[in-house]
Amino acid sequence: MNLYQDYLKEIEERKSQGLHPKPIDGAELLSEIITQIKDVNNPERENSLKMFIYNTLPGTTSAASVKSAFLKEIILRQELVNEITPAFALELLSHMKGGSSISVLLDLALGNDVTIAKNAAEVLKTQVFLYDADTKRLKDAYDSGNAIAKEILESYANAEFFTKLPAVPEEIKVVTFIAGEGDISTDLLSPGNQAHSRSDRELHGKCMITPQAQEEIKALQAQHPDKSVMLIAEKGTMGVGSSRMSGVNNVALWTGKQASPYIPFVNIAPIVGGTNGISPIFLTTVDVTGGIGIDLQNWKKKVDANGNVVRNEKDEPILEEVYSVETGTVLTINTKDKKLYKDGEQLIDISKALTPQKMEFIKAGGSYAIVFGKKIQTFAAETLGIQAPTVFAPAKEISKEGQGLTAVEKIFNKNAVGVASGKILHAGSDVRVKVNIVGSQDTTGLMTAQELEAMAATVISPTVDGAYQSGCHTASVWDKKAQVNIPKLMKFMNDFGLITARDPKGEYHSMTDVIHKVLNDITIDEWAIIIGGDSHTRMSKGVAFGADSGTVALALATGEASMPIPESVKVTFKGNMKEHMDFRDVVHATQLQMLQQFGGENVFQGRIIEVHIGTLLADQAFTFTDWTAEMKAKASICISQDDTLIQSLEIAKSRIQIMIDKGMDNKNQVLQGLIDKANKRIAEIKSGEKPALMPDATAKYYAEVVVDLDVINEPMIADPDVNNEDVSKRYTHDTIRSLSYYSGDKKVDLGFVGSCMVHKDDLKIVSQMLKNIEKQQGEVKFNAPLVVAAPTYNIIDELKAEGDWEYLQKYSGFEFSDALPKSTARTEYENIMYLERPGCNLCMGNQEKAEKGDTVMATSTRLFQGRVVEDRDGKKGESLLASTPVVVLSAVLGRIPNIEEYKMAVEGINLTKFKPVSTKL
């Protein structure tokens, strides 16, 4: 019983950390526990029973298979366990939700013992996580005249698994807890530097917000045992930033309710609110758990007697409190009239939070049950040859006669599933769509694997064109945690059918390339829909949605996603870029000019940015689409010219071929299939059969933004504004400032060129700038460290072939070695240039980190508190975001340069340029 003894030791270790036993997912350990249960005299029998009943993970874990088999033996009376009657064994199977438990229930329901068959059938009628092998067994039994199979199918056709669930309470009482003022990033709820523990839900829950906040939540629960605690982003948006299922899991763990008494640390039904609502990605994740997300609108812009917005001396709108939600406020959610009340007084309409579809998610305990339930109902009705009764809320379908389609409307109509032939849908319509490309990243991948196990999926959907499991978020530091987690993740995903960054067999070189860059390369059709486990899943081909680990799992398992067709904002450009400007400055200026044009209202939030940027190749255009996560957009679409798109597809083909040459393709030859599809798409464009995607001239947009390139005279910097008197204005990406604001005297402690926001030309700019500075000053001397991390290995290979890498090596004081990966994160730096391994590096916050309290100038995307740099006593850490040339020069000078210094340093350098198309796209 070695495994059991080891488990007891681990339990004692966890107890010292204030943790319960880790849930069991391994077959070997559970087999030992079952042996002890069978031995009525075993001193560990009582403990073993508790572990078997209450602490074993369900789904497709190997432990679940062993548990299901033992429960089957009890039901068939082949084993006698006084504490687990056959009826209780069936109840335990009903909570296991899928995989081996379904196989066992089918064995029993289709077996010869009539009484057992009927009892098992009653349990099966409540289950929805059935796959092809399961439904085939039911159909075959029905076709053979099995009465029990017919009874089960009739129940499925009537969706009794849903209709017999308890109704959603008419009133839900909540007590408020202000989790923060201003936008609340998912980093606050699930810090990136704690990514290693995400699959250990109880342990990871300890990192949410602060220990003090956790105690305050517990105190509120003690004072209000009949109410749910609602986490609130006061004067901000809840859940901006990365797409974290772990963030919602943590909120549910602290404020939700247990999904099942027999499944540890899986909670559902969290309730969250924000003055400016909930970030779209986070709201999707809330739906996964059957929770509620409310746009509180409790602060409004002050207006004068003429209805004009009143502004302060900084020209910012002044906000007025409409009603208070301070911590401890008791509110009532009325799910019938869809209103929010306080002391019987109506505050706001919350019907958007309680749509018919969302009410179904709440009733079913999460969106997965509805997705799978609809499929089961359809299957059963088709098998019985009947029309399925209308049980679920009909999908909202909006079709406007004579109105053209935006790019996203075209993509969704092309990929729609279950829509009547010839029907055209516009924004606001609820649609099931085919997903073409799926990406799983390494710090959420273990959770995606857990979700796949929980929904009993064992193989990728055959309708998915390609899927990739990255290794970029753990690339820099190969520590003990990574050595335990990553090989396990890669094996699971490789077996499931994904292309994996690391080979479980060790036959090809580990590719730690940034996931967004890989997905951008393997997207070979601008009509594609992409789902990825990171908020920066925003490709410059197709339309890509960053998603939580659960939605990624659902896309992998079903090949589908469900969402309303989003509204779009059209972005076009006029004028010309100045010679000394970089395209990153255009990206930041777009955000600034949008806010100026719309009086401070972010019209991008929750919508598609349709950017007409047709002259830029996919690599460079990705800098724009990537940043749209920071603009709070739901996604973005690049409208490209035919010849530009063809060039981008050719580059994608060459990079996919490199992956094939490395040995990364699988038995289904997924990567070769992508090259074949790219060739087909190129042929369609060249022949004129199907030109590059364009919106219709008569398409309607929520808003249109025209970016004036002529007014961009200086580099633009996104500033966290850490000392703003208004706390809610700190750490947002909306404060965009020009270089001159800093007067050339703001100290910079560290520079970082890397992450997904840079491409090959950025690395060439680094080498060209250093050559320039050496020519002008005789030498290159760094007054602050400069960390450089290429996004991908193929970029390094291309730089080597083009002669730029040797210059980077010349000026560097450290170069990564794959043969000698770091085992600890660097937190202290010398004033040299570090050439780091491809991957996310400083941007993630779980690998390298700046010294506490530093001011960092970076090309990355994140300026959240504590992400790239943490605070120290007396000095806030701040991460300012800028173009590559600004970052390089800031590291050389040790301060932000003035405009004259900047112009001199970039003289003659080919910065990333953009020129609007002369003809209307």
CSV table of N, CA and C in Angstrom, one decimal, residues 220-311:
chain,number,residue,atom,x,y,z
A,220,LEU,N,-18.6,38.2,5.9
A,220,LEU,CA,-19.9,38.5,5.3
A,220,LEU,C,-20.8,37.3,5.2
A,221,GLN,N,-20.2,36.2,4.9
A,221,GLN,CA,-21.0,34.9,4.8
A,221,GLN,C,-21.6,34.5,6.2
A,222,ALA,N,-20.8,34.7,7.2
A,222,ALA,CA,-21.2,34.4,8.6
A,222,ALA,C,-22.4,35.3,9.0
A,223,GLN,N,-22.3,36.6,8.6
A,223,GLN,CA,-23.3,37.6,8.9
A,223,GLN,C,-24.6,37.4,8.1
A,224,HIS,N,-24.4,36.9,6.9
A,224,HIS,CA,-25.6,36.7,6.0
A,224,HIS,C,-25.6,35.3,5.4
A,225,PRO,N,-25.9,34.3,6.2
A,225,PRO,CA,-25.9,32.9,5.8
A,225,PRO,C,-26.9,32.6,4.7
A,226,ASP,N,-27.9,33.4,4.6
A,226,ASP,CA,-29.0,33.1,3.6
A,226,ASP,C,-28.7,33.9,2.3
A,227,LYS,N,-27.6,34.5,2.1
A,227,LYS,CA,-27.3,35.3,0.9
A,227,LYS,C,-26.0,34.9,0.3
A,228,SER,N,-25.9,35.3,-1.0
A,228,SER,CA,-24.7,35.1,-1.8
A,228,SER,C,-23.8,36.3,-1.7
A,229,VAL,N,-22.5,36.2,-1.6
A,229,VAL,CA,-21.6,37.4,-1.7
A,229,VAL,C,-21.4,37.7,-3.2
A,230,MET,N,-21.7,39.0,-3.5
A,230,MET,CA,-21.4,39.4,-4.9
A,230,MET,C,-20.2,40.2,-5.0
A,231,LEU,N,-19.2,39.8,-5.7
A,231,LEU,CA,-17.9,40.5,-5.9
A,231,LEU,C,-18.2,41.6,-6.9
A,232,ILE,N,-17.6,42.8,-6.6
A,232,ILE,CA,-17.9,44.0,-7.4
A,232,ILE,C,-16.6,44.8,-7.8
A,233,ALA,N,-16.6,45.2,-9.1
A,233,ALA,CA,-15.6,46.2,-9.5
A,233,ALA,C,-16.2,47.5,-9.5
A,234,GLU,N,-15.9,48.3,-8.4
A,234,GLU,CA,-16.5,49.6,-8.3
A,234,GLU,C,-15.8,50.6,-9.2
A,235,LYS,N,-16.6,51.4,-10.0
A,235,LYS,CA,-16.2,52.3,-11.0
A,235,LYS,C,-15.3,51.6,-12.0
A,236,GLY,N,-15.6,50.4,-12.3
A,236,GLY,CA,-14.8,49.7,-13.3
A,236,GLY,C,-15.5,48.5,-13.9
A,237,THR,N,-14.7,47.8,-14.7
A,237,THR,CA,-15.2,46.5,-15.4
A,237,THR,C,-14.7,45.3,-14.6
A,238,MET,N,-15.5,44.3,-14.4
A,238,MET,CA,-15.0,43.1,-13.7
A,238,MET,C,-14.4,42.1,-14.8
A,239,GLY,N,-13.2,41.6,-14.4
A,239,GLY,CA,-12.7,40.5,-15.2
A,239,GLY,C,-12.0,40.9,-16.5
A,240,VAL,N,-11.3,42.1,-16.6
A,240,VAL,CA,-10.6,42.4,-17.8
A,240,VAL,C,-9.3,41.7,-17.8
A,241,GLY,N,-8.7,41.6,-19.0
A,241,GLY,CA,-7.4,41.0,-19.1
A,241,GLY,C,-7.5,39.5,-19.6
A,242,SER,N,-6.7,38.7,-19.0
A,242,SER,CA,-6.6,37.3,-19.5
A,242,SER,C,-7.9,36.5,-19.2
A,243,SER,N,-8.1,35.5,-20.0
A,243,SER,CA,-9.3,34.7,-20.0
A,243,SER,C,-9.2,33.6,-19.0
A,244,ARG,N,-9.5,33.8,-17.8
A,244,ARG,CA,-9.2,32.9,-16.7
A,244,ARG,C,-10.4,32.2,-16.2
A,245,MET,N,-10.5,30.9,-16.5
A,245,MET,CA,-11.5,30.0,-15.8
A,245,MET,C,-11.1,30.0,-14.3
A,246,SER,N,-9.8,30.0,-14.1
A,246,SER,CA,-9.3,29.9,-12.7
A,246,SER,C,-9.8,31.1,-11.9
A,247,GLY,N,-9.9,32.3,-12.5
A,247,GLY,CA,-10.5,33.4,-11.8
A,247,GLY,C,-11.9,33.2,-11.4
A,248,VAL,N,-12.7,32.7,-12.3
A,248,VAL,CA,-14.1,32.4,-12.0
A,248,VAL,C,-14.2,31.3,-11.0
A,249,ASN,N,-13.4,30.3,-11.2
A,249,ASN,CA,-13.3,29.2,-10.2
A,249,ASN,C,-13.1,29.7,-8.8
A,250,ASN,N,-12.1,30.6,-8.7
A,250,ASN,CA,-11.8,31.1,-7.4
A,250,ASN,C,-12.9,31.9,-6.8
A,251,VAL,N,-13.6,32.7,-7.6
A,251,VAL,CA,-14.7,33.5,-7.1
A,251,VAL,C,-15.8,32.5,-6.7
A,252,ALA,N,-16.1,31.5,-7.4
A,252,ALA,CA,-17.1,30.5,-7.1
A,252,ALA,C,-16.7,29.7,-5.8
A,253,LEU,N,-15.4,29.4,-5.7
A,253,LEU,CA,-14.9,28.7,-4.5
A,253,LEU,C,-15.2,29.5,-3.2
A,254,TRP,N,-15.0,30.8,-3.3
A,254,TRP,CA,-15.2,31.6,-2.1
A,254,TRP,C,-16.6,32.1,-1.9
A,255,THR,N,-17.4,32.2,-3.0
A,255,THR,CA,-18.7,32.9,-2.9
A,255,THR,C,-19.8,32.0,-3.5
A,256,GLY,N,-19.5,30.9,-4.2
A,256,GLY,CA,-20.6,30.1,-4.9
A,256,GLY,C,-21.1,29.0,-4.0
A,257,LYS,N,-21.6,28.0,-4.6
A,257,LYS,CA,-22.1,26.8,-3.9
A,257,LYS,C,-21.6,25.6,-4.5
A,258,GLN,N,-21.4,24.5,-3.7
A,258,GLN,CA,-20.8,23.3,-4.2
A,258,GLN,C,-21.7,22.6,-5.3
A,259,ALA,N,-21.0,22.2,-6.4
A,259,ALA,CA,-21.8,21.6,-7.5
A,259,ALA,C,-22.4,20.3,-7.1
A,260,SER,N,-21.6,19.5,-6.3
A,260,SER,CA,-22.1,18.2,-5.9
A,260,SER,C,-21.4,17.9,-4.5
A,261,PRO,N,-22.1,17.2,-3.6
A,261,PRO,CA,-21.4,16.9,-2.3
A,261,PRO,C,-20.3,15.9,-2.5
A,262,TYR,N,-20.3,15.2,-3.7
A,262,TYR,CA,-19.3,14.1,-3.9
A,262,TYR,C,-18.1,14.6,-4.8
A,263,ILE,N,-18.1,15.9,-5.2
A,263,ILE,CA,-17.0,16.4,-6.0
A,263,ILE,C,-16.3,17.5,-5.3
A,264,PRO,N,-15.1,17.4,-4.8
A,264,PRO,CA,-14.5,18.4,-4.0
A,264,PRO,C,-14.0,19.6,-4.8
A,265,PHE,N,-14.3,20.8,-4.2
A,265,PHE,CA,-13.7,22.1,-4.7
A,265,PHE,C,-14.2,22.5,-6.1
A,266,VAL,N,-15.3,21.9,-6.5
A,266,VAL,CA,-15.9,22.4,-7.7
A,266,VAL,C,-17.2,23.1,-7.4
A,267,ASN,N,-17.1,24.5,-7.4
A,267,ASN,CA,-18.3,25.3,-7.0
A,267,ASN,C,-18.9,26.0,-8.2
A,268,ILE,N,-20.1,26.3,-8.1
A,268,ILE,CA,-20.8,27.0,-9.2
A,268,ILE,C,-21.6,28.2,-8.7
A,269,ALA,N,-22.3,28.9,-9.6
A,269,ALA,CA,-23.2,30.0,-9.3
A,269,ALA,C,-22.6,31.2,-8.6
A,270,PRO,N,-21.4,31.7,-9.1
A,270,PRO,CA,-20.9,32.9,-8.5
A,270,PRO,C,-21.7,34.1,-9.1
A,271,ILE,N,-21.7,35.2,-8.3
A,271,ILE,CA,-22.4,36.4,-8.7
A,271,ILE,C,-21.5,37.5,-8.7
A,272,VAL,N,-21.3,38.2,-9.8
A,272,VAL,CA,-20.3,39.3,-9.9
A,272,VAL,C,-21.0,40.5,-10.6
A,273,GLY,N,-20.4,41.7,-10.2
A,273,GLY,CA,-20.9,42.9,-10.8
A,273,GLY,C,-19.8,43.9,-11.1
A,274,GLY,N,-20.1,44.8,-11.9
A,274,GLY,CA,-19.2,45.9,-12.2
A,274,GLY,C,-19.9,47.2,-12.6
A,275,THR,N,-19.4,48.3,-12.2
A,275,THR,CA,-20.1,49.6,-12.6
A,275,THR,C,-20.2,49.6,-14.1
A,276,ASN,N,-19.1,49.2,-14.8
A,276,ASN,CA,-19.2,49.2,-16.3
A,276,ASN,C,-19.3,47.7,-16.8
A,277,GLY,N,-20.0,46.9,-16.0
A,277,GLY,CA,-20.3,45.6,-16.5
A,277,GLY,C,-19.2,44.6,-16.3
A,278,ILE,N,-19.3,43.5,-17.1
A,278,ILE,CA,-18.3,42.4,-17.0
A,278,ILE,C,-17.6,42.3,-18.3
A,279,SER,N,-16.3,42.0,-18.3
A,279,SER,CA,-15.6,41.8,-19.6
A,279,SER,C,-16.2,40.6,-20.3
A,280,PRO,N,-16.3,40.7,-21.6
A,280,PRO,CA,-17.0,39.6,-22.4
A,280,PRO,C,-16.5,38.2,-22.1
A,281,ILE,N,-15.1,38.1,-22.1
A,281,ILE,CA,-14.5,36.8,-21.9
A,281,ILE,C,-14.9,36.3,-20.5
A,282,PHE,N,-14.8,37.1,-19.5
A,282,PHE,CA,-15.1,36.7,-18.1
A,282,PHE,C,-16.6,36.3,-18.0
A,283,LEU,N,-17.4,37.1,-18.7
A,283,LEU,CA,-18.9,36.8,-18.6
A,283,LEU,C,-19.2,35.4,-19.2
A,284,THR,N,-18.5,35.0,-20.3
A,284,THR,CA,-18.7,33.7,-20.8
A,284,THR,C,-18.3,32.6,-19.8
A,285,THR,N,-17.2,32.9,-19.1
A,285,THR,CA,-16.8,32.0,-18.1
A,285,THR,C,-17.8,31.9,-16.9
A,286,VAL,N,-18.3,33.0,-16.6
A,286,VAL,CA,-19.4,33.0,-15.5
A,286,VAL,C,-20.6,32.1,-16.0
A,287,ASP,N,-20.9,32.2,-17.2
A,287,ASP,CA,-22.0,31.4,-17.8
A,287,ASP,C,-21.6,29.9,-17.7
A,288,VAL,N,-20.3,29.5,-17.9
A,288,VAL,CA,-19.9,28.2,-17.8
A,288,VAL,C,-20.3,27.6,-16.4
A,289,THR,N,-20.2,28.4,-15.4
A,289,THR,CA,-20.5,28.0,-14.0
A,289,THR,C,-21.9,28.3,-13.5
A,290,GLY,N,-22.8,28.7,-14.5
A,290,GLY,CA,-24.1,28.9,-14.1
A,290,GLY,C,-24.3,30.1,-13.1
A,291,GLY,N,-23.4,31.1,-13.3
A,291,GLY,CA,-23.4,32.3,-12.4
A,291,GLY,C,-24.1,33.5,-13.1
A,292,ILE,N,-24.1,34.6,-12.4
A,292,ILE,CA,-24.8,35.8,-12.9
A,292,ILE,C,-23.8,37.0,-12.9
A,293,GLY,N,-23.7,37.7,-14.0
A,293,GLY,CA,-22.8,38.9,-14.1
A,293,GLY,C,-23.7,40.1,-14.4
A,294,ILE,N,-23.6,41.1,-13.6
A,294,ILE,CA,-24.5,42.2,-13.7
A,294,ILE,C,-23.7,43.5,-14.0
A,295,ASP,N,-24.3,44.3,-15.0
A,295,ASP,CA,-23.8,45.6,-15.3
A,295,ASP,C,-24.5,46.6,-14.4
A,296,LEU,N,-23.8,47.0,-13.3
A,296,LEU,CA,-24.5,47.7,-12.2
A,296,LEU,C,-24.9,49.2,-12.6
A,297,GLN,N,-24.1,49.8,-13.4
A,297,GLN,CA,-24.4,51.2,-13.8
A,297,GLN,C,-24.7,52.1,-12.6
A,298,ASN,N,-23.9,51.9,-11.5
A,298,ASN,CA,-24.1,52.6,-10.3
A,298,ASN,C,-23.4,54.0,-10.3
A,299,TRP,N,-22.6,54.3,-11.3
A,299,TRP,CA,-22.0,55.6,-11.4
A,299,TRP,C,-22.3,56.1,-12.9
A,300,LYS,N,-22.7,57.3,-13.0
A,300,LYS,CA,-23.1,57.9,-14.3
A,300,LYS,C,-22.3,59.2,-14.5
A,301,LYS,N,-22.1,59.5,-15.8
A,301,LYS,CA,-21.5,60.8,-16.1
A,301,LYS,C,-22.4,61.9,-15.7
A,302,LYS,N,-21.9,62.9,-15.0
A,302,LYS,CA,-22.6,64.1,-14.6
A,302,LYS,C,-22.9,65.0,-15.8
A,303,VAL,N,-24.1,65.4,-16.0
A,303,VAL,CA,-24.5,66.3,-17.1
A,303,VAL,C,-25.1,67.6,-16.6
A,304,ASP,N,-24.9,68.7,-17.4
A,304,ASP,CA,-25.5,70.0,-17.0
A,304,ASP,C,-26.9,70.1,-17.4
A,305,ALA,N,-27.5,71.3,-17.2
A,305,ALA,CA,-28.9,71.5,-17.6
A,305,ALA,C,-29.2,71.3,-19.0
A,306,ASN,N,-28.2,71.4,-19.9
A,306,ASN,CA,-28.3,71.2,-21.3
A,306,ASN,C,-28.1,69.8,-21.8
A,307,GLY,N,-27.7,69.0,-20.8
A,307,GLY,CA,-27.5,67.6,-21.1
A,307,GLY,C,-26.0,67.3,-21.6
A,308,ASN,N,-25.2,68.3,-21.4
A,308,ASN,CA,-23.8,68.1,-21.8
A,308,ASN,C,-23.0,67.5,-20.6
A,309,VAL,N,-22.0,66.6,-20.9
A,309,VAL,CA,-21.2,66.0,-19.9
A,309,VAL,C,-20.3,67.0,-19.2
A,310,VAL,N,-20.3,67.0,-17.9
A,310,VAL,CA,-19.5,68.0,-17.1
A,310,VAL,C,-18.1,67.3,-16.9
A,311,ARG,N,-17.1,68.1,-17.2
A,311,ARG,CA,-15.7,67.6,-17.1
A,311,ARG,C,-14.9,68.3,-16.1
